[in-house]
Each structure stands twice: as structure tokens, then as C-alpha cells.
Amino acid sequence: MLKNTETGSLSFDFNSIDELHAAIGQLHLDLSLAVSHTRLFESFKIADLKLPNRLCVQPLEGNDADINGAPGDLTLRRYRRYAEGGFGTLWIEAVAIEPKLRSAPRQLCLTRANAAAFSAFAHTLRECARARWNHELCLIIQLAHPGRYCASAKPAQPVFADAPQDTERAISPAAPASLISDDQLELLQQSFIQAAGLALELGFDGVDIKACYDDLPADLLRAVNRPGRFGGSLNNRSRLLREVIAGIKAHHPDALIASRLNVRIDNPAETMELIRSLHSAGAVLINAVPQIATVEDASTEYAALRTLDQSARLTKQLRAALPDIAFVLGGLSRFRHLLPPLAAGLVESGAADLIGVGRAALAYPDMVADLVNNDTLHPECCCLNCDACTQLLKDGGRAGCVLMDNAIYAAEYRAHRSIATDYLKSEAERCRMCVPAPCRQGCPADIDVSGFIRAFLKDDITAAYETLRRSNVLPAMCAQLCPVNALCEGACVAGILDGKSIPIHTIQYVICREAAAAGIIGVRLPQETSGWSVGVVGAGPAGTACAAELLERGHRVVIYERSTRMGGTPELLISPSRFSGAAAEVEALLKPALLQGRLVVKYGCELGDNLSLSELQNNHDALFLATGLWGEKRLGILPGVIPGVDFLLQARSGRIRTVPHRVVLLAGGDSAMDCARFCMALGCRELLIVFADPLAQMHWHMPDAWFRTPGVHFLTMTRPLEYLADDAGALCAIQVRNRVLRQSAAECQPEEIIETQLVVEAMGLQIEDSARHALASLQFTETGLLSNVAADSFSCGMPGVFAGGALINGGDSVVRCVAEGRDAALEIDNYLRRVGIKPENKALLKNYSTIKKNPPKTASGTPYASIRFPTFSFRGSYQKS
């Protein structure tokens, strides 16, 4: 085996049995190649069980359980394929003994609550084997405590058996390391024993107490420096393992008890003593995982053969000395299509009772069937040792063979790789750290992109996040929703020089994810409050950004939100397949202010319904209006015709669960694109997107690749004319006309009738009539938006009333709304401090002319200088103190 230094994968140098045999002789190894594979298909008896053959699927975590820890659809699919493929023993991957002791959110976890699911899982696998092979499977379930990889809590809380010497191997190096006590280990024994009892009760044939790699029992076996009953001597270090096995044996005398165990190749005497003690406690099956003191250079040719030879020599000694124990030997996956003669040779030579197959089975679940039927393996189906399955698991994905099972796992692999820290660091290293930086100039929020990338490269997530939030308090939301190709990444010089921009938005998202896990995203509140109160109408991106900035400047804030949760359009309307988590980010940001009483959020408050402008003015010293646009441009009102906003609200909340097979969508912008996603997800087979102008004029921010799918059709340059109703008065068709751009305006295509039972009108958003009536005292633009008194001002022409977000920009990008909310807050803060209207002097605001003639005075009695009404233009000029 030779490591390919360019790709990191292992190249294969043995194209035939003769070449492999020659290498074994050249290296003087004690390995033999069997002429026949028949030994692999012999039955084998262990305890009271008769195993149908010698081939065993070793446990490989898939991270594909359901939310409760029960086997998920992909879990069942993997193991069904093994059972149908002919393997006699299935060693079910690491199953957490308690929900809090999981290494990943989707790790399997056995509890009383999901016991029925595990029972059905075992029953299904047995039925598959009986139907295909007419034999009885042996099912062993591996019980695990991940130790240093405990990740159920946020942040992760790794558990160590000894003082950690290499915390970089923990799942979160920054997380506090916890040294488990002797008392805790005593309690843990009972958790193992209870989980084992439940597994045996549910129909599994045996249980494995996992003691390999870095799980807690394996850590204990290495804890030579630990004091107390579980450290120091081998007798103490193996105490947990022995007493758990003995406890299971005492309650279940006939159970098959196994352990997947690190074996010390460099210290066979200790290994022998350890396994003998486990056998005395009740273990009858050992899955040997070699632990070598000196790790051989992986790039050395034939390293895999040397390792296999060392393992085989040790297990021969162990089997000779301990004949009542069965041994499983693995490590053969990398030999690809030459695995069968090596495996059969190991059985013939007495090095193993069972052959464990891990990644090779993941790639080639039918390998046993092909051996039985064809006496050979198909080389093109064998594991290529690309390590993508392991990488997918490390990246948090659902693991499977990315190459051989690419229809299931390839897209997930690419998605997780794109947000993996090691990949993003390699991309970040291409950043030129430009000064001035075009990417920063392309960002409406003026984020210091080079600054947060520099901190990211130094593993300083706190500094990276602080750099982001100085300009943008909702960086995670913006990272996933902003049209980055037209903003920061579109301006990145690497896009010109390298042909590929730095993935700025992805790096930003990962920084935010890590910051959220570390709990550092809340607003920073000053000790003293200003005494002023500001009302913010709307908890979308603009309203949230304004509220956060005001809170950090010491003001008290009341948010009035029409819905039952915060987040605005991103939370309420956008398809979850495109984005989710707006409310969670907003709530985490504002949580400190809510806890300290600096912020009050009032839900169910809608301007023009149960909220008036005059009421808000009476209750607050200043107002920020960020209600968004919830009105829809309508072509007509008819049963079967639904406005885009209403459709999104109902689809997002689950009130609409299905749509007709053909849907017509009258499009205009981003909301139409989200409507289209929901239509396809809800069962639409033919979606006709009607747009009256050229596609280039459509206002949207989303990639369009997904529209190039069967059933989605764009009808551009097509104008809707009227709806047609059936005898019951419900929609039955829509009449449209396609415009052709020719010299003669009269040259048009004839009118066309499209039969449909559902039309979604998403032609553009506007201010709702009720809100417009409530704001009648303010000025509006010709396009129906709120009018600012100056280009760079958020003042609406009425003292103390400001607006931002979609109300003034018509529904621009999320980052534009966040920037406007932030800048409006600076203007509001400047307004309050310059005018100096304390709550006790608020009556002065009642009459604008009075204020103009008699401006408020300072403590010395002199009027405040530079008081300007009704406009205050401070956008971008007021820096944080």
C-alpha cells in the first residue's frame, strides 16, 4: 500500500494474488493466502449460538439515528444491506448508554422510550437474512461511552479518565475537560449493565462493551497515572470493564458478552493478562483492535501488511493460550479484491475465528453473496480507501460510502466538506488581506472581512466573531441569505486572480456556529441605562439590529411584533430548505437584555390593527418602524388564488400540506422563489412561473440551478390577463399572453389559457392597507414606500419617528436591512442625546413649533446647539464608544 501524497488516499500496489504473495515473502511475514475460500463459509459455534459463517460486519458509526436515538432510515438501510448481503454476524455500531453520553446528535442511543424501535430493527434484520439466506443472524450491539468525545452538551464537555495529555484529540479543544471520579465510574457501571439487559431483552444475541480507540473504557486502560481504584495497576485500570462484564453475566448467564478491545502488540504479556481477566468475568468474544506503540509511517509501502502480520501473530498466541475465547481480526478492508484469500488464510492458520470487515462492507455490502455465487469479488465494487466515509463522520454528516453509494452520500459529503474548518482554512489562506479591501466595500454593513478571516486563521473564534458583530449583529442570518455573489464575494480579488472567490459567507457562517456553541453572541449591556425608551415595531432583521444597537447604548427597548416569534420574513416566510434558524439567532442575541429587563417583547401587536402611531409616540421617546412589507400586489380575488405571503405563511406553518399537480406562480422576486420551493416540496409536478418581463429583470437573490429540474418551467415575457372560474365560482384556468420583442409592437403571440386549480400571486410586496392608514401622517414615495427626509437619513419627517428595512428599501437584501437598522439606531441615539429630551421633558415633543421656537436647554441654561428638525443625518458618522 502506498500513500498518495497529493490526494491523501491510498494507492493499491497488489494487482494480483501473486504480487501479494511475493510481498509477504519479501517482508518475511507470517501470513498465508488460502487457495479456497470455503473456511469463510463454515458455521461457528460460540456460547450457545451457531453463527452461519465466519464473516462479521464490524461496527462503523453512521450518525444517522433519529432525534430520539433510535435507528433511522439510513441506519436500517445499511444493516439491511449487510443482512441481505450474506454476513453472518452484524456488530451494531456504538450505541450510547445514556442520552447525555453521545458523541454526536444522531448517534444511536438505547433507552426504554425507543426500545420498540430497536426491537423492530432487530426483527427486520433477522427476517431479511432468513428470506435471502435461510440462516439465523448473530446480532451484537456495542454499548459505548465516548469519553473525551462527549458532545451532547453545548459547549461539549469531554470526560477524561486520566489527566489529559492531548486535549487536541477532544471533540472541542476549548471545552473544559472533566476528570471522571471513582464514584461516577461506579454509577456508570450500572448504566452499562442496565443498557445491556435492555438490549438482550429486545432480542439482540450479545452485547459488546466498547473499549477501543478513545472511548472512556479504553482511556481507563491507559490511565497509569490515575490514582484510586480505577487507575495505576492493570487490575485497577481494567476494573470498570471487568465489573461491567461480571454484572451482565450475573443477571444474564447465557448472554454472549464481547468487547471490542485495544490490544497491545508491543506488550503481549499485559494483553494476555487483561483478556484472561475479562474471560474470567464472562467475556467469550474479543474483537482485537491493534494498538501499536510506534505508529509506522503511513506512506511506507506494505505498512498495512506489517500491521496485519503483527496482529495475526498476537492473536495466534492469545488463541493458543485462551482456547475458550473467540477472536475477531479485522484490518483487511484496504486489501480490496484480495481480501478473501487473506481472510481465509488467517482462519486456516489459527490467527482468527471470525473475520471482521468494516469499510469494505460499507462499500460492498454484497461481497459475501458475490463470494458465494462467483467465488470472487468485483474489484470495481471494493473500498478504495479514500477515507471519505470517515471524513463525512468527522464533519458531522451521515456516514456511508461516498463513492459506491454516491446517490445517497455524495451531495452530503460535498455539503459538509464545504463548511469543514480544515477546508475553509485552506481557502482562507488565499485571502490577499487587501487594504483597502474591495470585499468590505461591497458589503452594505461594512464588515471587516480581512479582519475576521485573519482571526479565523489563528483559531481565535472570539476575535473573529467580535469583528463580525461590530458591523452586523445578525451575521449568521446574513451569511446564509445574502446575495454574496453580488456583494462581498463578487468584489473579492481572488475571484479575478484565482477564478474562485474566497468563500466569505461560509467562513462567516462557521464562525457564527462556533460562537453560538460557545455562548458569546448576546448583546453587551452597559451598567447604567440612559433613561430613554425606544419602541421598535417589527422583530425582523432591521428591527432586531436597531434594538440590539440601542440596548448596547443603554436605552430601554420595547419590540412590538405581529407574529408569535421573532425573526421576521426569514423566520416566517423563507423555505426551511433554504434557511432556518432566524428566530434562534435573534433570541440568543437579545437574551441578556430580556433577562435584565432592559428589553420587552410584545407579540401579536400589529400596526393599524391593535397598535397606533400616536399610542407609540406617547409611550416612547423615539420610534423605529420596521414592520416589513406584508401586502401583496393582487391581480384578482377568487377561490384558488392565494397571495404569495399568505401561501408562504401557511406552507411554513404546515397549514398547507399539499398542492395540485399543476400550479401557476405569478412571479416578481425573492418571495416568488420561496413560493416555488414550497410548491415543489408539497407535491407540484408542473410549476409554471409566469413573469411579465425578461428573466434578467427579476428581483431575486437565490441561485437558480435548482429550477433546472423536471416540472419547473419559466414563462418569461408573459403577462397574466384574467382568471377563469368554473360553475362553482372557483378558479379553473388563467389566461396569459406572451409578448415577443419585435420591431412591431402589434406582433404578439395569441392569448393562451392554462388550466390550473391554484395560482400563487407573488408579483411584489407592498405596505399593507391597514399599516398605510396607520402611517397616513407620514410621507410616502411614488412607489408606495415610506419617504425619508434626506438620502442618508432614517427620519420620517416627524420628530422622534424613524424607519428602515423593507419599509424604505422595498425588500432589499438581509444585510442591507441589518445595516439600516444599525445606522438608524445610531441616528436615534444621536437624536436623543442631542435633543436631550428626558422623560420628564417629553411633553416638549408634543408640539414641533414649540420645540423649534424654544429648544431644550442644557444644565447651564444655554440652548442645545445644532438642533435640526425634522431630519438628522448621521449615517455612518457616529462610531461606537
JSON list of N, CA and C in Angstrom, two decimals, residues 145 147-148 157-165 175-185 216 219-220 223 225-228 230-231:
[
{"chain": "A", "resi": 145, "resn": "HIS", "atom": "N", "xyz": [-19.44, 4.55, 25.83]},
{"chain": "A", "resi": 145, "resn": "HIS", "atom": "CA", "xyz": [-19.31, 5.85, 26.49]},
{"chain": "A", "resi": 145, "resn": "HIS", "atom": "C", "xyz": [-18.18, 6.57, 25.76]},
{"chain": "A", "resi": 147, "resn": "GLY", "atom": "N", "xyz": [-16.43, 9.18, 26.23]},
{"chain": "A", "resi": 147, "resn": "GLY", "atom": "CA", "xyz": [-15.33, 9.80, 26.97]},
{"chain": "A", "resi": 147, "resn": "GLY", "atom": "C", "xyz": [-15.01, 11.20, 26.49]},
{"chain": "A", "resi": 148, "resn": "ARG", "atom": "N", "xyz": [-13.81, 11.37, 25.96]},
{"chain": "A", "resi": 148, "resn": "ARG", "atom": "CA", "xyz": [-13.37, 12.70, 25.53]},
{"chain": "A", "resi": 148, "resn": "ARG", "atom": "C", "xyz": [-14.17, 13.25, 24.37]},
{"chain": "A", "resi": 157, "resn": "GLN", "atom": "N", "xyz": [-18.53, 18.81, 26.55]},
{"chain": "A", "resi": 157, "resn": "GLN", "atom": "CA", "xyz": [-17.91, 18.59, 27.85]},
{"chain": "A", "resi": 157, "resn": "GLN", "atom": "C", "xyz": [-17.21, 17.24, 27.87]},
{"chain": "A", "resi": 158, "resn": "PRO", "atom": "N", "xyz": [-16.00, 17.18, 27.31]},
{"chain": "A", "resi": 158, "resn": "PRO", "atom": "CA", "xyz": [-15.29, 15.90, 27.26]},
{"chain": "A", "resi": 158, "resn": "PRO", "atom": "C", "xyz": [-14.98, 15.36, 28.64]},
{"chain": "A", "resi": 159, "resn": "VAL", "atom": "N", "xyz": [-15.02, 14.03, 28.76]},
{"chain": "A", "resi": 159, "resn": "VAL", "atom": "CA", "xyz": [-14.76, 13.35, 30.03]},
{"chain": "A", "resi": 159, "resn": "VAL", "atom": "C", "xyz": [-13.48, 12.54, 29.88]},
{"chain": "A", "resi": 160, "resn": "PHE", "atom": "N", "xyz": [-12.55, 12.70, 30.80]},
{"chain": "A", "resi": 160, "resn": "PHE", "atom": "CA", "xyz": [-11.27, 12.01, 30.74]},
{"chain": "A", "resi": 160, "resn": "PHE", "atom": "C", "xyz": [-11.13, 11.07, 31.93]},
{"chain": "A", "resi": 161, "resn": "ALA", "atom": "N", "xyz": [-10.42, 9.96, 31.67]},
{"chain": "A", "resi": 161, "resn": "ALA", "atom": "CA", "xyz": [-10.15, 9.00, 32.72]},
{"chain": "A", "resi": 161, "resn": "ALA", "atom": "C", "xyz": [-8.88, 9.34, 33.47]},
{"chain": "A", "resi": 162, "resn": "ASP", "atom": "N", "xyz": [-8.01, 10.10, 32.81]},
{"chain": "A", "resi": 162, "resn": "ASP", "atom": "CA", "xyz": [-6.73, 10.48, 33.40]},
{"chain": "A", "resi": 162, "resn": "ASP", "atom": "C", "xyz": [-6.48, 11.93, 33.02]},
{"chain": "A", "resi": 163, "resn": "ALA", "atom": "N", "xyz": [-5.51, 12.56, 33.67]},
{"chain": "A", "resi": 163, "resn": "ALA", "atom": "CA", "xyz": [-5.17, 13.94, 33.32]},
{"chain": "A", "resi": 163, "resn": "ALA", "atom": "C", "xyz": [-4.86, 14.00, 31.83]},
{"chain": "A", "resi": 164, "resn": "PRO", "atom": "N", "xyz": [-5.61, 14.78, 31.03]},
{"chain": "A", "resi": 164, "resn": "PRO", "atom": "CA", "xyz": [-5.43, 14.75, 29.58]},
{"chain": "A", "resi": 164, "resn": "PRO", "atom": "C", "xyz": [-4.07, 15.27, 29.15]},
{"chain": "A", "resi": 165, "resn": "GLN", "atom": "N", "xyz": [-3.40, 14.48, 28.35]},
{"chain": "A", "resi": 165, "resn": "GLN", "atom": "CA", "xyz": [-2.10, 14.88, 27.82]},
{"chain": "A", "resi": 165, "resn": "GLN", "atom": "C", "xyz": [-2.23, 15.44, 26.42]},
{"chain": "A", "resi": 175, "resn": "ALA", "atom": "N", "xyz": [-13.26, 23.23, 25.09]},
{"chain": "A", "resi": 175, "resn": "ALA", "atom": "CA", "xyz": [-14.22, 22.84, 26.13]},
{"chain": "A", "resi": 175, "resn": "ALA", "atom": "C", "xyz": [-13.50, 22.43, 27.40]},
{"chain": "A", "resi": 176, "resn": "PRO", "atom": "N", "xyz": [-14.12, 22.65, 28.55]},
{"chain": "A", "resi": 176, "resn": "PRO", "atom": "CA", "xyz": [-13.49, 22.26, 29.81]},
{"chain": "A", "resi": 176, "resn": "PRO", "atom": "C", "xyz": [-13.38, 20.75, 29.93]},
{"chain": "A", "resi": 177, "resn": "ALA", "atom": "N", "xyz": [-12.22, 20.26, 30.30]},
{"chain": "A", "resi": 177, "resn": "ALA", "atom": "CA", "xyz": [-12.01, 18.82, 30.46]},
{"chain": "A", "resi": 177, "resn": "ALA", "atom": "C", "xyz": [-12.43, 18.40, 31.86]},
{"chain": "A", "resi": 178, "resn": "SER", "atom": "N", "xyz": [-13.19, 17.31, 31.93]},
{"chain": "A", "resi": 178, "resn": "SER", "atom": "CA", "xyz": [-13.69, 16.83, 33.21]},
{"chain": "A", "resi": 178, "resn": "SER", "atom": "C", "xyz": [-13.05, 15.48, 33.51]},
{"chain": "A", "resi": 179, "resn": "LEU", "atom": "N", "xyz": [-12.43, 15.36, 34.67]},
{"chain": "A", "resi": 179, "resn": "LEU", "atom": "CA", "xyz": [-11.83, 14.09, 35.09]},
{"chain": "A", "resi": 179, "resn": "LEU", "atom": "C", "xyz": [-12.88, 13.33, 35.89]},
{"chain": "A", "resi": 180, "resn": "ILE", "atom": "N", "xyz": [-13.31, 12.19, 35.36]},
{"chain": "A", "resi": 180, "resn": "ILE", "atom": "CA", "xyz": [-14.39, 11.44, 35.98]},
{"chain": "A", "resi": 180, "resn": "ILE", "atom": "C", "xyz": [-13.91, 10.84, 37.30]},
{"chain": "A", "resi": 181, "resn": "SER", "atom": "N", "xyz": [-14.75, 10.90, 38.32]},
{"chain": "A", "resi": 181, "resn": "SER", "atom": "CA", "xyz": [-14.37, 10.42, 39.65]},
{"chain": "A", "resi": 181, "resn": "SER", "atom": "C", "xyz": [-14.66, 8.93, 39.80]},
{"chain": "A", "resi": 182, "resn": "ASP", "atom": "N", "xyz": [-14.09, 8.33, 40.87]},
{"chain": "A", "resi": 182, "resn": "ASP", "atom": "CA", "xyz": [-14.35, 6.92, 41.15]},
{"chain": "A", "resi": 182, "resn": "ASP", "atom": "C", "xyz": [-15.83, 6.68, 41.41]},
{"chain": "A", "resi": 183, "resn": "ASP", "atom": "N", "xyz": [-16.46, 7.60, 42.13]},
{"chain": "A", "resi": 183, "resn": "ASP", "atom": "CA", "xyz": [-17.89, 7.45, 42.42]},
{"chain": "A", "resi": 183, "resn": "ASP", "atom": "C", "xyz": [-18.71, 7.47, 41.13]},
{"chain": "A", "resi": 184, "resn": "GLN", "atom": "N", "xyz": [-18.34, 8.36, 40.23]},
{"chain": "A", "resi": 184, "resn": "GLN", "atom": "CA", "xyz": [-19.07, 8.43, 38.96]},
{"chain": "A", "resi": 184, "resn": "GLN", "atom": "C", "xyz": [-18.87, 7.16, 38.14]},
{"chain": "A", "resi": 185, "resn": "LEU", "atom": "N", "xyz": [-17.68, 6.60, 38.21]},
{"chain": "A", "resi": 185, "resn": "LEU", "atom": "CA", "xyz": [-17.43, 5.35, 37.49]},
{"chain": "A", "resi": 185, "resn": "LEU", "atom": "C", "xyz": [-18.26, 4.20, 38.07]},
{"chain": "A", "resi": 216, "resn": "LEU", "atom": "N", "xyz": [-14.18, 5.95, 26.81]},
{"chain": "A", "resi": 216, "resn": "LEU", "atom": "CA", "xyz": [-13.79, 6.02, 28.22]},
{"chain": "A", "resi": 216, "resn": "LEU", "atom": "C", "xyz": [-13.15, 4.73, 28.74]},
{"chain": "A", "resi": 219, "resn": "ASP", "atom": "N", "xyz": [-9.69, 4.66, 27.55]},
{"chain": "A", "resi": 219, "resn": "ASP", "atom": "CA", "xyz": [-8.88, 5.65, 28.27]},
{"chain": "A", "resi": 219, "resn": "ASP", "atom": "C", "xyz": [-8.49, 5.13, 29.65]},
{"chain": "A", "resi": 220, "resn": "LEU", "atom": "N", "xyz": [-9.42, 4.45, 30.30]},
{"chain": "A", "resi": 220, "resn": "LEU", "atom": "CA", "xyz": [-9.12, 3.89, 31.62]},
{"chain": "A", "resi": 220, "resn": "LEU", "atom": "C", "xyz": [-8.00, 2.85, 31.54]},
{"chain": "A", "resi": 223, "resn": "ALA", "atom": "N", "xyz": [-4.81, 4.59, 31.83]},
{"chain": "A", "resi": 223, "resn": "ALA", "atom": "CA", "xyz": [-4.70, 5.56, 32.92]},
{"chain": "A", "resi": 223, "resn": "ALA", "atom": "C", "xyz": [-3.69, 5.11, 33.99]},
{"chain": "A", "resi": 225, "resn": "ASN", "atom": "N", "xyz": [-1.40, 6.80, 35.37]},
{"chain": "A", "resi": 225, "resn": "ASN", "atom": "CA", "xyz": [-1.10, 7.85, 36.35]},
{"chain": "A", "resi": 225, "resn": "ASN", "atom": "C", "xyz": [-2.30, 8.23, 37.20]},
{"chain": "A", "resi": 226, "resn": "ARG", "atom": "N", "xyz": [-3.43, 7.58, 36.95]},
{"chain": "A", "resi": 226, "resn": "ARG", "atom": "CA", "xyz": [-4.63, 7.92, 37.72]},
{"chain": "A", "resi": 226, "resn": "ARG", "atom": "C", "xyz": [-4.56, 7.29, 39.10]},
{"chain": "A", "resi": 227, "resn": "PRO", "atom": "N", "xyz": [-4.86, 8.06, 40.14]},
{"chain": "A", "resi": 227, "resn": "PRO", "atom": "CA", "xyz": [-4.91, 7.47, 41.49]},
{"chain": "A", "resi": 227, "resn": "PRO", "atom": "C", "xyz": [-6.26, 6.79, 41.73]},
{"chain": "A", "resi": 228, "resn": "GLY", "atom": "N", "xyz": [-6.36, 6.06, 42.81]},
{"chain": "A", "resi": 228, "resn": "GLY", "atom": "CA", "xyz": [-7.63, 5.47, 43.20]},
{"chain": "A", "resi": 228, "resn": "GLY", "atom": "C", "xyz": [-7.87, 4.09, 42.65]},
{"chain": "A", "resi": 230, "resn": "PHE", "atom": "N", "xyz": [-9.48, 2.99, 40.09]},
{"chain": "A", "resi": 230, "resn": "PHE", "atom": "CA", "xyz": [-9.59, 2.77, 38.64]},
{"chain": "A", "resi": 230, "resn": "PHE", "atom": "C", "xyz": [-8.35, 3.21, 37.87]},
{"chain": "A", "resi": 231, "resn": "GLY", "atom": "N", "xyz": [-7.23, 3.34, 38.54]},
{"chain": "A", "resi": 231, "resn": "GLY", "atom": "CA", "xyz": [-6.02, 3.76, 37.85]},
{"chain": "A", "resi": 231, "resn": "GLY", "atom": "C", "xyz": [-4.79, 3.10, 38.42]}
]
